[in-house]
Coordinates of C-alpha atoms and ligand atoms in Angstrom, one line a residue:
X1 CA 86.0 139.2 80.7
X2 CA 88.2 135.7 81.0
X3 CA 91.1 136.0 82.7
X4 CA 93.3 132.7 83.2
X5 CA 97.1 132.6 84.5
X6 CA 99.8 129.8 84.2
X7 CA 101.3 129.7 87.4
X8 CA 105.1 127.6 86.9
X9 CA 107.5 127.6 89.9
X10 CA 110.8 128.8 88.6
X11 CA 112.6 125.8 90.7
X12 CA 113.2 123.7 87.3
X13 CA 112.3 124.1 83.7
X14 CA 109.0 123.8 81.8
X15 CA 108.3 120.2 81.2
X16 CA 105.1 118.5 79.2
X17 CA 102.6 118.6 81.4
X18 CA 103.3 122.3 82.5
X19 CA 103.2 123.2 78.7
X20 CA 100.0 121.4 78.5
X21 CA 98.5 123.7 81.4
X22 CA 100.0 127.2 79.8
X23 CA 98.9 126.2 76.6
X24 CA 94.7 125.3 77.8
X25 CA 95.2 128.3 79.8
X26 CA 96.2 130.4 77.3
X27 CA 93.7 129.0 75.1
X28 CA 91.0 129.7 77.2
X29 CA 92.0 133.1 77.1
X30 CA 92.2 133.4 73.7
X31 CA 89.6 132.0 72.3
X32 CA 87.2 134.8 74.8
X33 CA 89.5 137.5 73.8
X34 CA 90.8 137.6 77.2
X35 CA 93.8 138.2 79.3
X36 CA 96.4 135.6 80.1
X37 CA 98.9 136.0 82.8
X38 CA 102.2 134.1 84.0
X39 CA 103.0 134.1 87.1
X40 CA 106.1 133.2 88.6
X41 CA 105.4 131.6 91.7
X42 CA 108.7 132.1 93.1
X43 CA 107.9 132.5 97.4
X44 CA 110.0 129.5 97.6
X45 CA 113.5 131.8 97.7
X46 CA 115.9 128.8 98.2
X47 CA 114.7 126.7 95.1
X48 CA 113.4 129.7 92.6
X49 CA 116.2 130.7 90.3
X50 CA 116.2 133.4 87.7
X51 CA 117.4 131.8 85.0
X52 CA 114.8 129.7 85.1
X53 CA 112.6 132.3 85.1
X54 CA 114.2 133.7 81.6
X55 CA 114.0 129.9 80.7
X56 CA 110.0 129.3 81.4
X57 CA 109.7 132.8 79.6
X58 CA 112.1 131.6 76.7
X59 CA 110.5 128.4 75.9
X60 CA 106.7 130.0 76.4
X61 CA 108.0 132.2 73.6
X62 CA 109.4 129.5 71.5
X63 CA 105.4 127.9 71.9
X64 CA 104.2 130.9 70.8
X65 CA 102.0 131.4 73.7
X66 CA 102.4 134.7 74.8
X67 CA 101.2 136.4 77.8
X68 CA 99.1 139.6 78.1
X69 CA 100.6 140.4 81.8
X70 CA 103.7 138.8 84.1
X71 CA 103.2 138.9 87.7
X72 CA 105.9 138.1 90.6
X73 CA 105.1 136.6 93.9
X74 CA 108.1 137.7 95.3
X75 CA 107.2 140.9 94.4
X76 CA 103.6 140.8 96.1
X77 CA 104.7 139.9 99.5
X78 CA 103.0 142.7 101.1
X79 CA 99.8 141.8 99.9
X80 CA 100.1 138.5 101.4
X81 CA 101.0 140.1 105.0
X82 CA 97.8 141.7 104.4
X83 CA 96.1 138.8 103.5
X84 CA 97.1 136.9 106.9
X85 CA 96.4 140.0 108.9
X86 CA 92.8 139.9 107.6
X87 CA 92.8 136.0 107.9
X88 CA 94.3 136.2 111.5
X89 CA 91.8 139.0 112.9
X90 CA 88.9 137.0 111.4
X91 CA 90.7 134.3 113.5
X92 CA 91.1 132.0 110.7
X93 CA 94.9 131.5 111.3
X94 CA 96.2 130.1 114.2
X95 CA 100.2 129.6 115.5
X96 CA 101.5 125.9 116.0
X97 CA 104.3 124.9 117.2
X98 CA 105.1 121.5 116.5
X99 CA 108.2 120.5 115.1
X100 CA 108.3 118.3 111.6
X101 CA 109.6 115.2 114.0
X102 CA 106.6 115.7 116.3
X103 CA 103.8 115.9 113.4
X104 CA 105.6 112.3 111.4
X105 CA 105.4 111.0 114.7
X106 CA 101.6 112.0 114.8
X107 CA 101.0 110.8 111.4
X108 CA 102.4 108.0 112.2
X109 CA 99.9 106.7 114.9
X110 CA 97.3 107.9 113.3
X111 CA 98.1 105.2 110.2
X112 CA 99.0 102.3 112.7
X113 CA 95.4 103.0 113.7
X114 CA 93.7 103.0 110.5
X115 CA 93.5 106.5 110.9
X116 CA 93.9 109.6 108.1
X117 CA 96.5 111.0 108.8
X118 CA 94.9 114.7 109.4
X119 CA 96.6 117.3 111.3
X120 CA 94.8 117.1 115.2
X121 CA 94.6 120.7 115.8
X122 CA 96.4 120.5 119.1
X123 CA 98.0 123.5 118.7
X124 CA 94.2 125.5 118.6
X125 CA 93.9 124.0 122.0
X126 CA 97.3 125.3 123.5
X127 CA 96.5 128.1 126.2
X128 CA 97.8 131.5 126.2
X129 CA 100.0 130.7 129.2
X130 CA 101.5 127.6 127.3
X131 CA 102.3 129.6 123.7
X132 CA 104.0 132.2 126.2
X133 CA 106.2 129.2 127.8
X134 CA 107.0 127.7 123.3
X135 CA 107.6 131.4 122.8
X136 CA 110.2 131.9 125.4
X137 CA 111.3 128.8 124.6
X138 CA 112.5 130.1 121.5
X139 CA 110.1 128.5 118.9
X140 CA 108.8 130.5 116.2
X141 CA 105.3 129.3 115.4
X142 CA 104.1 128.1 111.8
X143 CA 100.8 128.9 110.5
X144 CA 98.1 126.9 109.9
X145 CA 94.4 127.9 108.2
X146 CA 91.9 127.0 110.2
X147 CA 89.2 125.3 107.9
X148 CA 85.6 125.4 108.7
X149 CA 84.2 122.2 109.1
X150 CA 80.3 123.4 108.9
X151 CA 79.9 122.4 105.7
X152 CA 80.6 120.1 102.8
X153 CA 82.9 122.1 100.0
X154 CA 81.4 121.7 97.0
X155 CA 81.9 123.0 93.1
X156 CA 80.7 122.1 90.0
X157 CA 84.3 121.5 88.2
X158 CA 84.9 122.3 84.1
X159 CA 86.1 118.5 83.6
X160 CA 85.0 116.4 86.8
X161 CA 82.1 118.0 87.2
X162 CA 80.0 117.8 90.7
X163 CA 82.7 117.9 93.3
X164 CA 82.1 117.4 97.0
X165 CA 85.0 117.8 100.3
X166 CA 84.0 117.3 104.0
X167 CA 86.1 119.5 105.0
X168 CA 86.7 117.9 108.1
X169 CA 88.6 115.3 106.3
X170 CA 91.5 117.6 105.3
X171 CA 94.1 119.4 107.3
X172 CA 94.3 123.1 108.0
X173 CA 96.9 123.3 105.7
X174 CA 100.1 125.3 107.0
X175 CA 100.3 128.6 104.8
X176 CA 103.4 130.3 106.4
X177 CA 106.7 129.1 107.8
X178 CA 108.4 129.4 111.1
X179 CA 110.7 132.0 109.0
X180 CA 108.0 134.1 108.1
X181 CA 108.3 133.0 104.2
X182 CA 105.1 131.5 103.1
X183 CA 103.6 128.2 101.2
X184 CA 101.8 128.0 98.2
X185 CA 97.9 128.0 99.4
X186 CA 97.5 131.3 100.5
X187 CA 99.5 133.2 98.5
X188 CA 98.1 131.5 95.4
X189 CA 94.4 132.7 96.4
X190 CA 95.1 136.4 97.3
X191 CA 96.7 136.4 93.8
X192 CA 93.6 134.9 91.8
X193 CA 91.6 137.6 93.7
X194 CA 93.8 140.6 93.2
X195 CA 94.2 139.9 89.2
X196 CA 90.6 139.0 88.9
X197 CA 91.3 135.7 87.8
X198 CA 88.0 134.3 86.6
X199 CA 88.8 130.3 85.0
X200 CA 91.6 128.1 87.3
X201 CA 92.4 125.6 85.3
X202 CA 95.4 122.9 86.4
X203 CA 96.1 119.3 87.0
X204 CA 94.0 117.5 89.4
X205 CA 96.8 116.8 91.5
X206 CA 95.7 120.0 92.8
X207 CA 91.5 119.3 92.9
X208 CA 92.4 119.1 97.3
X209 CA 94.1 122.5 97.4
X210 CA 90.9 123.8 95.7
X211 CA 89.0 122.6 98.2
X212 CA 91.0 124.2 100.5
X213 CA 91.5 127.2 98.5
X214 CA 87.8 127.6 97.8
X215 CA 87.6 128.0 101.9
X216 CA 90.2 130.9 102.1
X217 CA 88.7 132.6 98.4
X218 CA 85.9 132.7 101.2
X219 CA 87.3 133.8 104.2
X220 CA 89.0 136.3 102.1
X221 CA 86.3 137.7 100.6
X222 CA 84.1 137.8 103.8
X223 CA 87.0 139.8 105.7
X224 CA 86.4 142.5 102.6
X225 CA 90.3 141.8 101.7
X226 CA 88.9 141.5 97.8
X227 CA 87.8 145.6 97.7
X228 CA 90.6 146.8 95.4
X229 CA 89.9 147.9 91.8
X230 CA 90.1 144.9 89.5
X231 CA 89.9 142.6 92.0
X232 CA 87.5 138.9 91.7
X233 CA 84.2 139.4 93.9
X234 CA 83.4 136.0 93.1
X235 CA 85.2 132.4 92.9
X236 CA 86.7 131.8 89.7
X237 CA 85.1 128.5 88.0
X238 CA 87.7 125.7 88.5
X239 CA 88.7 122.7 86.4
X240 CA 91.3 120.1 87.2
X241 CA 93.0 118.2 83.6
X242 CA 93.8 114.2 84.3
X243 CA 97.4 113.5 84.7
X244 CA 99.6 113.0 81.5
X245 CA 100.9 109.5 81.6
X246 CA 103.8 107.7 79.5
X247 CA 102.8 105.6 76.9
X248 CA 102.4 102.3 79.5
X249 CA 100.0 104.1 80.5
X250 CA 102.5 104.8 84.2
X251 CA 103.2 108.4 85.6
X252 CA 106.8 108.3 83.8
X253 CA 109.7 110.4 84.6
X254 CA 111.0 111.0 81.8
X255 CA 107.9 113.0 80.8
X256 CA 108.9 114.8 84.2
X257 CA 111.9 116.1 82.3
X258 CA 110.4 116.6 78.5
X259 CA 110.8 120.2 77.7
X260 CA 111.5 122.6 75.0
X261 CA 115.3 122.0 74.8
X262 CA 114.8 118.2 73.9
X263 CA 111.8 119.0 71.6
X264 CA 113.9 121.5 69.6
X265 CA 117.1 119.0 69.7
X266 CA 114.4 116.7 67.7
X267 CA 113.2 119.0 65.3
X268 CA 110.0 118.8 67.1
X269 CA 108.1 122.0 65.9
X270 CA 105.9 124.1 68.4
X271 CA 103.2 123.4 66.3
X272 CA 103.5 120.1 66.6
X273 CA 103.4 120.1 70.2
X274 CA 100.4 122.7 70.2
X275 CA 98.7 120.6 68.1
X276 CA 99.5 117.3 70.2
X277 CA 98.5 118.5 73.4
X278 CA 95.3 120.8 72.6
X279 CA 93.6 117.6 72.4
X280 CA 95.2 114.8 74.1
X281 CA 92.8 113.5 76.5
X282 CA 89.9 114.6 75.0
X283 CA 87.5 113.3 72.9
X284 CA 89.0 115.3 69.6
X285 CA 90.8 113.8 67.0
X286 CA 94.7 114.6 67.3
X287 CA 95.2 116.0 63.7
X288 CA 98.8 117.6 62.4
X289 CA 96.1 120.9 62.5
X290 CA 99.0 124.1 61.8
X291 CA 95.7 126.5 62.4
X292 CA 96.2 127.7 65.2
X293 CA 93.1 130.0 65.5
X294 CA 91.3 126.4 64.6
X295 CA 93.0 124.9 67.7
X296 CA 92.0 127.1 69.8
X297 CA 88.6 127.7 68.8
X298 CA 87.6 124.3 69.3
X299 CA 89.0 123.8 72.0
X300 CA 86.6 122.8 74.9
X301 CA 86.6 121.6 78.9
X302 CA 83.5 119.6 77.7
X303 CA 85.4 117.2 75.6
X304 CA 87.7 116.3 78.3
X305 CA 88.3 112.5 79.4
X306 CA 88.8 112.1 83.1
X307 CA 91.3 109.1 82.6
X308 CA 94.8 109.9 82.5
X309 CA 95.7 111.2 78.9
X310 CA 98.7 109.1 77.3
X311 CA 101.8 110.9 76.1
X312 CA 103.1 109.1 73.1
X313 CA 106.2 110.3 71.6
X314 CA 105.7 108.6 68.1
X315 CA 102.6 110.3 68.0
X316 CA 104.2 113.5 68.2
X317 CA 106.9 112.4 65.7
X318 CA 104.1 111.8 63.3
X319 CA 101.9 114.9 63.6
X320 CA 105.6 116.8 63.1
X321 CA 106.3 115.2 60.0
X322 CA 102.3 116.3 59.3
X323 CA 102.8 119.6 60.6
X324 CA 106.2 120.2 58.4
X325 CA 104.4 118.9 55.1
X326 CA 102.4 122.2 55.8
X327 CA 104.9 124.9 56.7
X328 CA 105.3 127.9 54.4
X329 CA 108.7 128.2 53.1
X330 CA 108.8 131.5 55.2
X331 CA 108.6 129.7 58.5
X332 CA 111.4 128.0 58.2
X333 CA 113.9 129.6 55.1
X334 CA 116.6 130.9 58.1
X335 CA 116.8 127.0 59.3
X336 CA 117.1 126.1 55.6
X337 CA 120.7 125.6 54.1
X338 CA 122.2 128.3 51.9
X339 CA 120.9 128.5 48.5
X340 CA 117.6 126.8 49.2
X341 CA 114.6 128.6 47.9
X342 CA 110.6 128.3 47.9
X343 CA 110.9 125.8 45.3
X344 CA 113.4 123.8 46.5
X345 CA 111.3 123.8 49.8
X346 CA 108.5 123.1 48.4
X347 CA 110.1 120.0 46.4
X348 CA 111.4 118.3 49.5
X349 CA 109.2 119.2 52.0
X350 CA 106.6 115.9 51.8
X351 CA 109.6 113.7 52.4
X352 CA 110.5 115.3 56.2
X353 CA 109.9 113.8 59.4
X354 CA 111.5 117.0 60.6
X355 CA 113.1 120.3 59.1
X356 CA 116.8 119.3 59.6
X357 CA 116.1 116.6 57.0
X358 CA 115.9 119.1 53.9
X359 CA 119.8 119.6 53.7
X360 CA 120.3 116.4 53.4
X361 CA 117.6 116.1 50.0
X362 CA 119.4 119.8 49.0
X363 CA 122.7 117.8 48.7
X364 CA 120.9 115.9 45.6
X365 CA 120.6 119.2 44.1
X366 CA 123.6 121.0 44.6
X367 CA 125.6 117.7 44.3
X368 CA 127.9 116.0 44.3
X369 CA 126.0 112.9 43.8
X370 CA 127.1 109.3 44.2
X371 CA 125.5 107.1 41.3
X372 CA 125.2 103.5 41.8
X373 CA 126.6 100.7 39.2
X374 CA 124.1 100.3 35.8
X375 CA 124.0 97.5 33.6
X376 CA 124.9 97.8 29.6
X377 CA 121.4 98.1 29.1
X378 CA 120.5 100.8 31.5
X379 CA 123.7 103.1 30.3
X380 CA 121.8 102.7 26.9
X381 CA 118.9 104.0 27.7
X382 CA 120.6 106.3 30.0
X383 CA 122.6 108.0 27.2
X384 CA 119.1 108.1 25.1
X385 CA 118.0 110.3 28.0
X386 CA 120.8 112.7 28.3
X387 CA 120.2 112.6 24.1
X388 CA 116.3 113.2 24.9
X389 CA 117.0 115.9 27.6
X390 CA 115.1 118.9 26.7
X391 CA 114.4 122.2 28.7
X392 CA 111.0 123.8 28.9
X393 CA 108.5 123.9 31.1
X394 CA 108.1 120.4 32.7
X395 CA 111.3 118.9 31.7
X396 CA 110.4 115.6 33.6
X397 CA 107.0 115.4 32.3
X398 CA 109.0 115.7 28.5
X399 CA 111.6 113.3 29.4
X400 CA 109.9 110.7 30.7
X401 CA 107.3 110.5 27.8
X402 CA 110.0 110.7 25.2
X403 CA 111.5 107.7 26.7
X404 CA 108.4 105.8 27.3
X405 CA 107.5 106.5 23.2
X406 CA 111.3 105.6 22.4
X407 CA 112.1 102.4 24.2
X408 CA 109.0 101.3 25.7
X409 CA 110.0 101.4 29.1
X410 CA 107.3 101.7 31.5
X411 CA 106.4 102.0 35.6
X412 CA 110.0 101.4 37.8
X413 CA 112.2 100.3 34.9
X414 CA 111.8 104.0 33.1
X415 CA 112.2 106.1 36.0
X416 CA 114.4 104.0 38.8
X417 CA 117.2 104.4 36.7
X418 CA 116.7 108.1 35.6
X419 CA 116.1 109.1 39.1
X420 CA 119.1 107.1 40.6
X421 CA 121.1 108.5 37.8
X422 CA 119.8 112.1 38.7
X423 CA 120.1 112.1 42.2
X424 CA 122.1 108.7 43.5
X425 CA 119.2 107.9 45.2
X426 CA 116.4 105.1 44.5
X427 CA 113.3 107.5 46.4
X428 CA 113.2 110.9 47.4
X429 CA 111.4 114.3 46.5
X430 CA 109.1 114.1 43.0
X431 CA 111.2 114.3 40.3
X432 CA 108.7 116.6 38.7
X433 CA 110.2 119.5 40.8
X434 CA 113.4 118.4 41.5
X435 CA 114.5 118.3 38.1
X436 CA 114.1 122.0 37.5
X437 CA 116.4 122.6 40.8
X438 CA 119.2 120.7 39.4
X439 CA 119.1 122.7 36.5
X440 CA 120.0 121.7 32.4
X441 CA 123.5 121.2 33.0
X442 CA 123.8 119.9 35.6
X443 CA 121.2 117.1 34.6
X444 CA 122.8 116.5 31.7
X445 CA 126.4 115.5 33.3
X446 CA 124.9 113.2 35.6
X447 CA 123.2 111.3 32.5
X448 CA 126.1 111.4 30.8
X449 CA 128.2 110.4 33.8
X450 CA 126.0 107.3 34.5
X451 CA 125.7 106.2 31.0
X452 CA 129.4 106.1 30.9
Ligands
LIG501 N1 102.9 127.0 91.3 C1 101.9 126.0 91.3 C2 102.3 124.8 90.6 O1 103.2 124.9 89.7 C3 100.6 126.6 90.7 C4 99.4 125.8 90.8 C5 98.2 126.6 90.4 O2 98.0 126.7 89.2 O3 97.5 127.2 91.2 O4 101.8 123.7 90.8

């Protein structure tokens, strides 16, 4: 069984690279008939907001890419005072008591030597007596993990493959705050255990916390914390995506602000964006591919690049344009303008960059039209075609051959002036099925109106 979760703080909304994470995550599910959870990493109280929370949910719905299960941090504190409980008896936590002007100052003198800057561990070394005397002072302690420097951290990751931490190189990260609330790392882990989470995947900005993490999965599970029902008895395999970039190839900002919103502002269809980011960065062709099912059962950790994958926006303008050609008039008839039916859809539909477009091509139908100046000899042979009209089955196909038989007109010079007569325009939609959506009468006036 595959269970993988998309884990968004609720401090902002979603933006590219956090769709690109739900989306592999979901796909991953998916594709094993698996579960796939959000959760709403919301310990941090003073940044989370809730309507973010309905926002992330909003725009996940809008992708289409709906969860199986929605799970609250907030709401799973206990389980975390559990967690350190087990952690701290196993004496895995430890109190420090440094202030945040104290630990720069560290950091500091560490660098002006050359140093890492990695957390000393002074506080491990504090004695009873002196904790008593920070104590009374009135200083709450923070929390740190103690790591275990025994042994190299290794896993074999989905995308970078062998990976390898001395452990001894890292800080014991702090889990918990002075104020009791607590910090990603911990919290984070007890939930991939408790939900059975089996496949982390997530940007490698976060391949060190996994290190860490791997450390207190361990700790966690050697404590026996992991004995509820449903719970992970093992690590979950981990894989960490390359960065999205900009299109210079730089960690841009405004990709740190790309969301839903300014997709749908653009006419940017989930599709599009589905099928964009399903395979940017790998080594699969980025296709206008409306399947989803195809999508996602292709998709694969093996194909992934480890250099940063670029985010092109013109690319994504061009596989919507692909990825409209394709869309069934029943996706998209309530964003269609009044009167516009599966024909008329159909007609227009190869000349959109994006859906908004087909109400401006529906005004050449339901008029009125604005018909450029002809010359003498184009009204002639104008007024021979509103003569030639006829109405059955392909009236296009019979007009145009009449004409071509009765004045010898070929190529642009038979059908430029028939189609700017028709529809004002000199390109646009095939005439072939336009025609028939303008209707007899209609077609007619404007013949007779140009040839005038
Ligand atoms: N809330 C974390 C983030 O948004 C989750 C990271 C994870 O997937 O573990 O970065």
């Amino acid at each position: 069984m595959t269970i993988t979760r998309f884990a968004p703080s609720p401090t902002g909304r979603l933006h590219v690279g956090n769709i690109r994470t739900a989306l592999h995550n979901w796909m991953l599910a998916r594709q094993a008939a698996g579960t796939f959870i959000l959760r709403i990493d919301d310990t941090d109280a003073a940044r989370s907001r809730e309507d973010h929370v309905a926002a992330i949910r909003a725009d996940l719905t809008w992708l289409g890419l709906d969860w199986d299960r929605e799970e609250r941090q907030s709401a799973r504190l206990a389980r975390y005072e559990a967690a350190f409980d087990a952690l701290r008896a196993a004496g895995r936590i430890y109190p420090c008591y440094e202030s945040a002007q104290e630990l720069e100052v560290k950091r500091k003198i560490q660098l002006s030597r050359g140093l890492p800057p990695i957390y000393d561990r002074a506080a491990l070394k504090l004695t009873d007596a002196e904790r008593a005397a920070k104590q009374a002072g009135g200083t709450q302690p923070h929390w740190r993990f103690l790591l275990d420097h025994a042994e190299p951290i290794t896993w074999d990751d989905g995308i970078r493959g062998a990976q390898k931490f001395d452990p001894a190189q890292l800080s014991d990260p702090v889990i918990r705050r002075a104020d009791g609330s607590w910090l990603y790392m911990m919290p984070s882990a007890v939930d991939d255990i408790d939900m059975g989470v089996t496949q982390v995947l997530r940007g490698e900005d976060h391949v060190s916390n996994t290190a860490v993490q791997i450390q207190i999965f361990t700790a966690l599970f050697a404590a026996g914390f992991a004995a509820t029902e449903g719970a992970a008895k093992a690590l979950p395999s981990f894989a960490h995506e390359a960065l999205l970039v900009g299109r210079e190839g730089k960690l841009s900002k405004r990709l740190g602000s790309l969301g839903c919103d300014s997709f749908r502002a653009r006419g940017i269809e989930p599709e599009a964006i589905i099928a964009l980011l399903a395979r940017l960065g790998t080594s699969q062709p980025v296709e206008p591919i409306a399947d989803r099912a195809m999508l996602t059962a292709s998709f694969d950790l093996a194909t992934f690049g480890r250099a940063p994958a670029k985010f092109d926006e013109e690319d994504l303008k061009r596989l919507n344009a692909g990825i409209v050609h394709q869309l069934p008039f029943a996706a998209v008839a309530s964003r269609l303008p009044e009167g516009m039916d599966a024909a008329g859809w159909h007609a227009v539909r190869p000349n959109l960059a994006h859906v908004g477009e087909a109400a401006d091509w529906w005004k050449l139908v339901t008029g009125p039209i604005a018909q450029p100046g002809f010359s003498d000899e184009d009204k002639a042979f104008l007024a021979e075609a509103a003569q030639a009209l006829s109405w059955g089955e392909n009236p296009w196909g019979s007009l145009t051959a009449a004409l071509k038989e009765a004045t010898g007109r070929k190529g642009r010079a038979l059908f430029l002036p028939l189609r700017q007569a028709l529809t004002g325009m000199d390109h646009g939609p095939d005439m072939g099925e336009l025609l028939p959506l303008i209707g007899e009468a209609e077609a007619r006036a404007r013949l007779a109106q140009a040839a005038a």
